CSV table of C-alpha atoms and ligand atoms in Angstrom, one decimal:
chain,number,residue,atom,x,y,z
R,26,MET,CA,112.6,25.1,-23.6
R,27,ILE,CA,115.5,22.6,-23.7
R,28,LYS,CA,117.2,24.4,-20.8
R,29,LYS,CA,114.0,24.4,-18.8
R,30,THR,CA,113.5,20.7,-19.5
R,31,ALA,CA,117.1,20.0,-18.2
R,32,GLU,CA,116.3,22.1,-15.1
R,33,PHE,CA,113.1,20.1,-14.4
R,34,ILE,CA,115.0,16.8,-14.9
R,35,SER,CA,117.9,18.0,-12.6
R,36,SER,CA,115.5,19.0,-9.8
R,37,SER,CA,113.3,15.8,-9.9
R,38,ARG,CA,113.8,12.6,-8.0
R,39,LYS,CA,110.9,10.4,-9.1
R,40,ILE,CA,110.7,10.9,-12.9
R,41,VAL,CA,108.3,8.5,-14.7
R,42,VAL,CA,108.7,8.2,-18.5
R,43,ILE,CA,106.1,6.8,-20.9
R,44,THR,CA,107.6,5.8,-24.2
R,45,GLY,CA,106.0,4.7,-27.5
R,46,ALA,CA,107.1,3.6,-30.9
R,47,GLY,CA,108.5,7.0,-31.8
R,48,ILE,CA,111.5,6.5,-29.5
R,49,SER,CA,112.6,3.6,-31.7
R,50,THR,CA,112.1,5.0,-35.2
R,51,GLU,CA,115.6,6.3,-35.2
R,52,ALA,CA,116.7,2.7,-34.5
R,53,GLY,CA,115.1,1.7,-37.7
R,54,ILE,CA,111.8,0.3,-36.3
R,55,PRO,CA,108.8,1.9,-38.0
R,56,ASP,CA,106.0,3.2,-35.7
R,57,PHE,CA,102.3,2.9,-36.4
R,58,ARG,CA,101.1,6.4,-37.2
R,59,SER,CA,103.9,8.5,-38.6
R,60,PRO,CA,102.8,9.9,-42.0
R,61,GLU,CA,104.4,7.9,-44.9
R,62,THR,CA,106.8,5.7,-42.8
R,63,GLY,CA,104.3,4.4,-40.2
R,64,LEU,CA,103.2,0.7,-40.5
R,65,TRP,CA,99.6,1.9,-40.6
R,66,ASN,CA,100.3,3.0,-44.3
R,67,LYS,CA,101.1,-0.6,-45.2
R,68,VAL,CA,98.8,-2.8,-43.1
R,69,ASN,CA,95.8,-2.2,-40.9
R,70,PRO,CA,97.2,-3.1,-37.4
R,71,MET,CA,93.6,-3.1,-36.0
R,72,ILE,CA,93.2,-6.3,-38.0
R,73,THR,CA,96.6,-7.8,-38.4
R,74,PHE,CA,97.8,-7.0,-34.9
R,75,SER,CA,94.5,-7.6,-33.0
R,76,SER,CA,93.6,-10.6,-30.8
R,77,TRP,CA,90.6,-11.5,-33.1
R,78,GLY,CA,92.8,-11.1,-36.2
R,79,PHE,CA,95.3,-13.5,-34.7
R,80,LYS,CA,92.7,-16.1,-33.8
R,81,LEU,CA,91.1,-15.9,-37.3
R,82,ARG,CA,94.3,-15.6,-39.4
R,83,PRO,CA,97.5,-16.5,-37.4
R,84,LYS,CA,99.3,-17.2,-40.6
R,85,ALA,CA,98.8,-13.6,-41.8
R,86,PHE,CA,100.0,-12.3,-38.5
R,87,TYR,CA,103.2,-14.3,-38.8
R,88,ARG,CA,103.7,-13.5,-42.5
R,89,ILE,CA,103.6,-9.7,-41.8
R,90,GLY,CA,105.2,-10.0,-38.3
R,91,LEU,CA,108.2,-11.9,-39.7
R,92,LYS,CA,108.9,-9.2,-42.2
R,93,ILE,CA,109.3,-6.7,-39.4
R,94,LEU,CA,111.0,-9.0,-36.9
R,95,PRO,CA,114.6,-8.7,-38.1
R,96,SER,CA,114.5,-4.9,-37.9
R,97,ILE,CA,113.4,-5.3,-34.3
R,98,LEU,CA,115.8,-8.0,-33.3
R,99,ASN,CA,118.8,-6.4,-34.9
R,100,ALA,CA,118.0,-2.8,-33.8
R,101,GLN,CA,120.4,-1.0,-31.4
R,102,PRO,CA,119.2,1.5,-28.7
R,103,THR,CA,119.2,5.1,-29.7
R,104,LEU,CA,120.7,8.0,-27.9
R,105,ALA,CA,117.3,8.6,-26.2
R,106,HIS,CA,117.3,5.0,-24.9
R,107,HIS,CA,120.8,5.5,-23.5
R,108,PHE,CA,119.8,8.9,-22.0
R,109,LEU,CA,117.0,7.3,-20.0
R,110,ALA,CA,119.2,4.4,-18.8
R,111,ARG,CA,121.7,7.0,-17.5
R,112,LEU,CA,118.9,8.9,-15.7
R,113,GLU,CA,118.0,5.6,-14.0
R,114,GLN,CA,121.7,5.1,-12.9
R,115,ARG,CA,121.6,8.6,-11.3
R,116,ASN,CA,118.6,7.5,-9.2
R,117,CYS,CA,116.2,10.1,-10.4
R,118,LEU,CA,114.0,7.9,-12.5
R,119,SER,CA,111.4,5.7,-11.0
R,120,CYS,CA,110.4,3.7,-14.1
R,121,VAL,CA,110.0,3.7,-17.8
R,122,ILE,CA,106.5,2.6,-18.9
R,123,THR,CA,107.0,1.4,-22.4
R,124,GLN,CA,104.4,0.5,-25.0
R,125,ASN,CA,107.2,-1.0,-27.1
R,126,ILE,CA,107.9,-4.6,-27.5
R,127,ASP,CA,111.4,-4.2,-29.0
R,128,GLY,CA,113.4,-4.5,-25.7
R,129,LEU,CA,115.6,-1.5,-26.6
R,130,HIS,CA,115.3,0.0,-23.1
R,131,GLN,CA,116.9,-3.1,-21.6
R,132,LYS,CA,119.5,-3.3,-24.3
R,133,ALA,CA,120.5,0.3,-23.3
R,134,GLY,CA,120.8,-0.8,-19.7
R,135,SER,CA,117.5,0.3,-18.2
R,136,LYS,CA,116.3,-2.1,-15.5
R,137,LYS,CA,113.1,-0.4,-14.2
R,138,VAL,CA,111.1,-1.0,-17.3
R,139,ILE,CA,107.4,-1.8,-17.3
R,140,GLU,CA,106.6,-3.5,-20.7
R,141,ILE,CA,102.9,-2.7,-20.6
R,142,HIS,CA,102.4,-4.3,-24.1
R,143,GLY,CA,104.6,-7.3,-23.4
R,144,ASN,CA,107.7,-8.4,-25.3
R,145,LEU,CA,109.0,-10.8,-27.9
R,146,ARG,CA,111.2,-12.9,-25.7
R,147,LYS,CA,108.6,-15.6,-25.2
R,148,GLY,CA,105.3,-16.8,-26.6
R,149,HIS,CA,102.6,-19.2,-25.4
R,150,CYS,CA,100.0,-21.6,-26.9
R,151,ILE,CA,96.6,-19.9,-27.2
R,152,LYS,CA,94.9,-23.0,-25.9
R,153,CYS,CA,97.0,-24.5,-23.1
R,154,ASN,CA,99.3,-21.5,-22.4
R,155,LYS,CA,102.5,-23.6,-22.6
R,156,GLU,CA,105.4,-21.2,-22.9
R,157,TYR,CA,108.0,-21.2,-25.6
R,158,THR,CA,111.1,-19.0,-26.0
R,159,LEU,CA,111.7,-16.9,-29.1
R,160,GLU,CA,114.4,-19.4,-30.1
R,161,GLU,CA,112.0,-22.4,-29.8
R,162,ILE,CA,109.4,-20.5,-31.8
R,163,ASN,CA,111.9,-19.7,-34.5
R,164,LEU,CA,113.0,-23.3,-34.7
R,165,LYS,CA,109.4,-24.4,-35.2
R,166,ILE,CA,108.9,-21.9,-38.0
R,167,GLU,CA,112.1,-23.1,-39.7
R,168,ASN,CA,111.0,-26.7,-39.4
R,169,ASP,CA,107.2,-26.6,-40.0
R,170,GLY,CA,106.4,-23.1,-41.4
R,171,ILE,CA,103.9,-20.6,-40.1
R,172,PRO,CA,102.1,-20.4,-37.8
R,173,PRO,CA,104.3,-22.2,-35.2
R,174,LYS,CA,102.1,-24.7,-33.3
R,175,CYS,CA,102.1,-26.0,-29.7
R,176,GLU,CA,103.6,-29.5,-29.6
R,177,ARG,CA,100.9,-30.5,-27.0
R,178,CYS,CA,97.7,-29.3,-28.6
R,179,LYS,CA,98.7,-28.2,-32.1
R,180,LYS,CA,97.2,-24.7,-31.6
R,181,PRO,CA,99.1,-21.6,-32.7
R,182,ILE,CA,101.7,-20.1,-30.5
R,183,LYS,CA,101.3,-16.3,-29.9
R,184,PRO,CA,104.1,-14.1,-28.8
R,185,ASN,CA,103.7,-12.6,-25.3
R,186,ILE,CA,102.6,-9.2,-26.7
R,187,VAL,CA,99.4,-7.3,-26.1
R,188,LEU,CA,97.5,-7.1,-29.4
R,189,PHE,CA,94.5,-4.7,-29.9
R,190,GLY,CA,91.6,-6.2,-28.0
R,191,ASP,CA,93.8,-8.1,-25.5
R,192,PRO,CA,93.6,-7.1,-21.8
R,193,LEU,CA,96.8,-5.5,-20.4
R,194,PRO,CA,98.8,-7.4,-17.8
R,195,TYR,CA,97.1,-6.4,-14.6
R,196,GLU,CA,100.2,-6.3,-12.4
R,197,ASP,CA,102.1,-4.1,-14.8
R,198,PHE,CA,99.3,-1.7,-15.3
R,199,TYR,CA,99.0,-1.4,-11.5
R,200,LYS,CA,102.8,-0.7,-11.2
R,201,ALA,CA,102.5,1.9,-13.9
R,202,GLU,CA,99.6,3.6,-12.1
R,203,LYS,CA,101.5,3.5,-8.8
R,204,GLY,CA,104.5,5.1,-10.5
R,205,LEU,CA,102.3,7.9,-11.8
R,206,GLN,CA,100.7,8.5,-8.4
R,207,GLU,CA,104.1,9.1,-6.9
R,208,CYS,CA,106.1,10.8,-9.7
R,209,ASP,CA,107.3,14.4,-9.5
R,210,LEU,CA,107.8,14.7,-13.3
R,211,LEU,CA,106.3,12.9,-16.2
R,212,ILE,CA,108.1,12.7,-19.6
R,213,ILE,CA,106.2,11.3,-22.5
R,214,ILE,CA,108.4,10.3,-25.5
R,215,GLY,CA,107.4,9.2,-29.0
R,216,SER,CA,103.8,8.3,-28.5
R,217,SER,CA,100.7,9.5,-30.3
R,218,LEU,CA,98.8,8.8,-27.0
R,219,LEU,CA,96.0,7.3,-29.0
R,220,VAL,CA,96.3,3.7,-27.9
R,221,TYR,CA,94.1,2.9,-24.8
R,222,PRO,CA,94.3,2.2,-21.9
R,223,VAL,CA,97.9,3.5,-21.9
R,224,ALA,CA,96.6,6.8,-23.2
R,225,ASP,CA,94.6,7.2,-20.0
R,226,LEU,CA,97.6,7.0,-17.8
R,227,PRO,CA,98.8,10.6,-18.1
R,228,HIS,CA,95.5,11.7,-16.6
R,229,ILE,CA,96.9,10.6,-13.2
R,230,ALA,CA,99.7,13.1,-13.5
R,231,VAL,CA,97.4,15.8,-14.9
R,232,ASP,CA,95.0,15.4,-11.9
R,233,ARG,CA,97.9,15.6,-9.4
R,234,GLY,CA,99.3,18.8,-11.1
R,235,VAL,CA,102.6,17.2,-11.8
R,236,LYS,CA,104.8,18.8,-14.5
R,237,ILE,CA,104.5,17.0,-17.9
R,238,ILE,CA,107.0,17.2,-20.7
R,239,ILE,CA,106.1,15.8,-24.1
R,240,MET,CA,108.6,15.0,-26.8
R,241,ASN,CA,106.9,14.1,-30.1
R,242,LEU,CA,106.9,15.3,-33.7
R,243,GLU,CA,103.1,15.3,-34.0
R,244,ARG,CA,100.4,16.7,-31.7
R,245,THR,CA,99.0,14.6,-28.9
R,246,PRO,CA,95.7,14.9,-27.0
R,247,PHE,CA,97.8,15.8,-23.9
R,248,ASP,CA,99.7,18.8,-25.4
R,249,LYS,CA,97.3,21.2,-23.8
R,250,ASP,CA,98.1,19.7,-20.3
R,251,ALA,CA,101.8,19.7,-20.8
R,252,THR,CA,104.2,22.1,-19.2
R,253,LEU,CA,106.5,21.8,-22.2
R,254,VAL,CA,106.1,20.3,-25.6
R,255,LEU,CA,109.2,19.6,-27.6
R,256,ARG,CA,108.3,19.0,-31.2
R,257,ASN,CA,111.6,17.9,-32.6
R,258,ARG,CA,113.4,14.6,-33.4
R,259,ILE,CA,113.7,12.7,-30.1
R,260,ASP,CA,117.4,11.9,-30.4
R,261,GLU,CA,118.2,15.6,-31.2
R,262,THR,CA,116.1,16.7,-28.3
R,263,CYS,CA,117.8,14.4,-25.8
R,264,ARG,CA,121.2,15.3,-27.1
R,265,GLU,CA,120.4,19.0,-26.5
R,266,ILE,CA,118.9,18.4,-23.0
R,267,ASN,CA,122.0,16.3,-22.1
R,268,GLU,CA,124.3,19.3,-22.8
R,269,PHE,CA,122.3,21.4,-20.3
R,270,LEU,CA,122.5,18.8,-17.5
R,271,LYS,CA,124.9,19.6,-14.7
R,272,GLU,CA,126.8,16.3,-15.3
R,273,PRO,CA,126.1,15.4,-18.9
R,274,PHE,CA,126.9,11.9,-20.0
R,275,THR,CA,129.0,11.1,-23.1
R,276,PRO,CA,126.6,10.1,-25.9
R,277,GLN,CA,127.5,6.7,-27.5
W,306,NAD,P1,102.3,5.7,-32.6
W,306,NAD,O1,102.9,5.1,-33.9
W,306,NAD,O2,100.9,5.8,-32.5
W,306,NAD,O3,103.0,7.1,-32.4
W,306,NAD,C1,104.3,7.4,-32.5
W,306,NAD,C2,104.6,8.9,-32.4
W,306,NAD,O4,105.9,9.1,-32.4
W,306,NAD,C3,104.0,9.7,-33.6
W,306,NAD,O5,103.1,10.6,-33.0
W,306,NAD,C4,105.2,10.3,-34.2
W,306,NAD,O6,105.0,11.6,-34.6
W,306,NAD,C5,106.2,10.2,-33.2
W,306,NAD,N1,107.6,10.0,-33.7
W,306,NAD,C6,108.0,9.1,-34.5
W,306,NAD,N2,109.3,9.2,-34.7
W,306,NAD,C7,109.8,10.3,-34.0
W,306,NAD,C8,111.0,10.9,-33.8
W,306,NAD,N3,112.1,10.5,-34.4
W,306,NAD,N4,111.0,12.0,-33.0
W,306,NAD,C9,109.9,12.5,-32.4
W,306,NAD,N5,108.7,11.9,-32.6
W,306,NAD,C10,108.6,10.8,-33.3
W,306,NAD,O7,103.0,4.8,-31.5
W,306,NAD,P2,102.5,4.5,-30.0
W,306,NAD,O8,101.8,5.7,-29.4
W,306,NAD,O9,103.6,3.8,-29.3
W,306,NAD,O10,101.3,3.4,-30.3
W,306,NAD,C11,101.4,2.4,-31.2
W,306,NAD,C12,101.3,1.0,-30.6
W,306,NAD,O11,102.1,0.0,-31.4
W,306,NAD,C13,102.0,0.9,-29.3
W,306,NAD,O12,101.4,-0.2,-28.6
W,306,NAD,C14,103.4,0.5,-29.7
W,306,NAD,O13,104.2,0.0,-28.7
W,306,NAD,C15,103.2,-0.5,-30.8
W,306,NAD,N6,104.4,-0.4,-31.6
W,306,NAD,C16,105.6,-0.7,-31.1
W,306,NAD,C17,106.8,-0.7,-31.8
W,306,NAD,C18,108.1,-1.0,-31.1
W,306,NAD,O14,108.1,-1.8,-30.2
W,306,NAD,N7,109.2,-0.3,-31.5
W,306,NAD,C19,106.7,-0.3,-33.2
W,306,NAD,C20,105.4,0.0,-33.7
W,306,NAD,C21,104.3,-0.1,-33.0
């Protein structure tokens, strides 16, 4: 299956990759749903990381969020992140559609990244939308505690991430759909494919009859539609695929 995956990658020119939290677990960032290690075992993200939860209890959001934040900000890209960046450099990858907010694709050098659930680089006031950088938000927390508040209207500042119940950024979702309408191979890495509306996106490739490769430890609702399912650790899988590529890159 690894050899076949390498062949599919080598013969494709418009690969689209969808990534989820599973690609970053080996960088030390817990995902939501992995048994035992997933965040879901510790908090209920549907409350803590929801738009209504944030409005009702912004302090709780920051209390829990700040415990996870250092692991995200200090994390380094994994072999899989580097692998995707190298595919982009070889001009065979159209885009990475990531559900992650950790910025690791960009840290690895990827440029064509659609951050469909936003990122932590900035935040905004929930009332007047005034923008603040992560550094400004951190300074406010240091000086005045949580939640950080807008200097104009004293309302909480929310990071620019999509919480459960928030609409997705329209333009990004449109770009993601377009990528899938034109791709010649879809690779899905480290996602349970249970979070909507992203979990609907692979249907575009399924309907077009495009080859789909899934790399995930657990089963996903799209396994039955996939050409290949690689149920091993993602870094290990990418390392093995790389060895079968015509011009393998040197893993970092
Ligand atoms: P998820 O937690 O629902 O699913 C992650 C999947 O990855 C699981 O099915 C698990 O089996 C698999 N997995 C974990 N580690 C793996 C490994 N080393 N090798 C192979 N498979 C592995 O994640 P999701 O589908 O991305 O949805 C959760 C939502 O929460 C998304 O919006 C996500 O972006 C967000 N989230 C993001 C981060 C981050 O930015 N790193 C972390 C946690 C949650």
